[in-house]
């Protein structure tokens, strides 16, 4: 019995030593630390956009390879803003002559006078955008390509779903909706998906920051953000006074071109008629006295200045054979 008692004590002591060592061992960090950002982080992110002193600002969501920025600088947005259907303007547009119409859209003809902040959430696209940014800045253009998503949340570390759909470096996209729901035609197909952490900017916060820096600033906004437009625009439209600080709004909508696509929106927590709701609410606000919004360009296929999808999806970028 004495021997058994001693063996039991030894075993208990060994167990206590092992337990103590385990408790002292540092825990492995979480692979996806999604802790809430420091309260100062959103303000720091917004101030890092360096918008103080900008009398005109172009906020571009979805830089891709910088095509829309190039189109904006060349005056392409001015041309399409003058040639859109009457339904994208306030009601008084139909009664205006050619000269008053040109005057309302005149800032868009002077793209180089804008501070340009173009947001891109797919890391694969950033090296080429950095080269383009350096080229533009050498030419005297205040342009920056921002490593971050433009959506409805400002945070230093928010998850992004990045999809590769071709073999080229540029064949990558950060998406909020499922890729197959964005490209309902089945082309291109997603070859791989991964979630990464990165900066995120709320469109509402960015617009409010522009107004804070310069209340009289002329502000143009373009959204081609693979589904995030639904949340970003809903957030902005909910603050009518802030939306009315925007002068020009260009949006490509995803996942709503057909009845079958619209039927999927509730699975994301969105109302099925959200496209019409945003359209009606925005135009209601446009008619308010003092509202600056002169244009709400909306399309299922392409924002002003972009290639149509039926052209783009047949490009080399969208090919999985390269």
Short mmCIF file of N, CA and C in Angstrom, two decimals, residues 1-2 6 18 51 57 59 92 110 117 138-139 141 230 238 240 275 283 289 309 315:
data_model
loop_
_atom_site.label_atom_id
_atom_site.label_comp_id
_atom_site.label_asym_id
_atom_site.label_seq_id
_atom_site.Cartn_x
_atom_site.Cartn_y
_atom_site.Cartn_z
N UNK A 1 0.84 -1.20 0.00
CA UNK A 1 0.00 0.00 0.00
C UNK A 1 0.87 1.25 0.00
N UNK A 2 1.98 1.23 0.81
CA UNK A 2 2.86 2.40 0.86
C UNK A 2 3.45 2.72 -0.49
N UNK A 6 2.95 6.11 -2.77
CA UNK A 6 4.06 6.93 -3.28
C UNK A 6 3.97 7.12 -4.80
N UNK A 18 3.05 19.42 -15.36
CA UNK A 18 2.67 19.56 -16.76
C UNK A 18 1.59 20.61 -16.95
N UNK A 51 -6.70 65.38 -48.14
CA UNK A 51 -7.68 66.11 -48.94
C UNK A 51 -7.81 67.58 -48.53
N UNK A 57 -12.81 67.22 -55.84
CA UNK A 57 -12.38 65.88 -55.43
C UNK A 57 -13.13 64.83 -56.25
N UNK A 59 -13.71 60.87 -56.03
CA UNK A 59 -13.60 59.64 -55.25
C UNK A 59 -13.98 58.49 -56.17
N UNK A 92 -35.48 69.58 -63.98
CA UNK A 92 -35.30 70.82 -64.72
C UNK A 92 -34.33 70.68 -65.89
N UNK A 110 -12.56 69.36 -66.69
CA UNK A 110 -11.27 69.81 -66.17
C UNK A 110 -10.76 68.82 -65.13
N UNK A 117 -8.71 60.38 -55.63
CA UNK A 117 -8.41 59.29 -54.70
C UNK A 117 -9.17 58.06 -55.19
N UNK A 138 4.05 62.92 -61.56
CA UNK A 138 5.12 63.63 -62.30
C UNK A 138 4.52 64.64 -63.26
N UNK A 139 3.31 64.37 -63.72
CA UNK A 139 2.63 65.28 -64.65
C UNK A 139 1.86 66.37 -63.91
N UNK A 141 -0.53 65.86 -61.52
CA UNK A 141 -1.88 65.47 -61.14
C UNK A 141 -1.87 65.01 -59.68
N UNK A 230 -24.20 48.52 -53.03
CA UNK A 230 -25.53 48.45 -52.39
C UNK A 230 -25.47 49.00 -50.97
N UNK A 238 -29.08 57.44 -46.86
CA UNK A 238 -29.78 57.60 -45.57
C UNK A 238 -29.52 58.97 -44.95
N UNK A 240 -29.54 62.37 -46.30
CA UNK A 240 -29.84 63.17 -47.48
C UNK A 240 -29.02 64.43 -47.59
N UNK A 275 -32.62 48.55 -56.01
CA UNK A 275 -32.21 49.42 -57.12
C UNK A 275 -33.23 50.55 -57.31
N UNK A 283 -33.44 60.60 -56.45
CA UNK A 283 -34.07 61.64 -57.28
C UNK A 283 -34.97 62.54 -56.44
N UNK A 289 -34.41 72.00 -52.75
CA UNK A 289 -33.67 73.26 -52.94
C UNK A 289 -32.29 73.17 -52.29
N UNK A 309 -19.54 45.28 -70.13
CA UNK A 309 -19.12 43.96 -69.67
C UNK A 309 -19.03 42.96 -70.82
N UNK A 315 -12.08 39.73 -72.98
CA UNK A 315 -10.71 40.23 -73.07
C UNK A 315 -9.72 39.20 -72.56
#
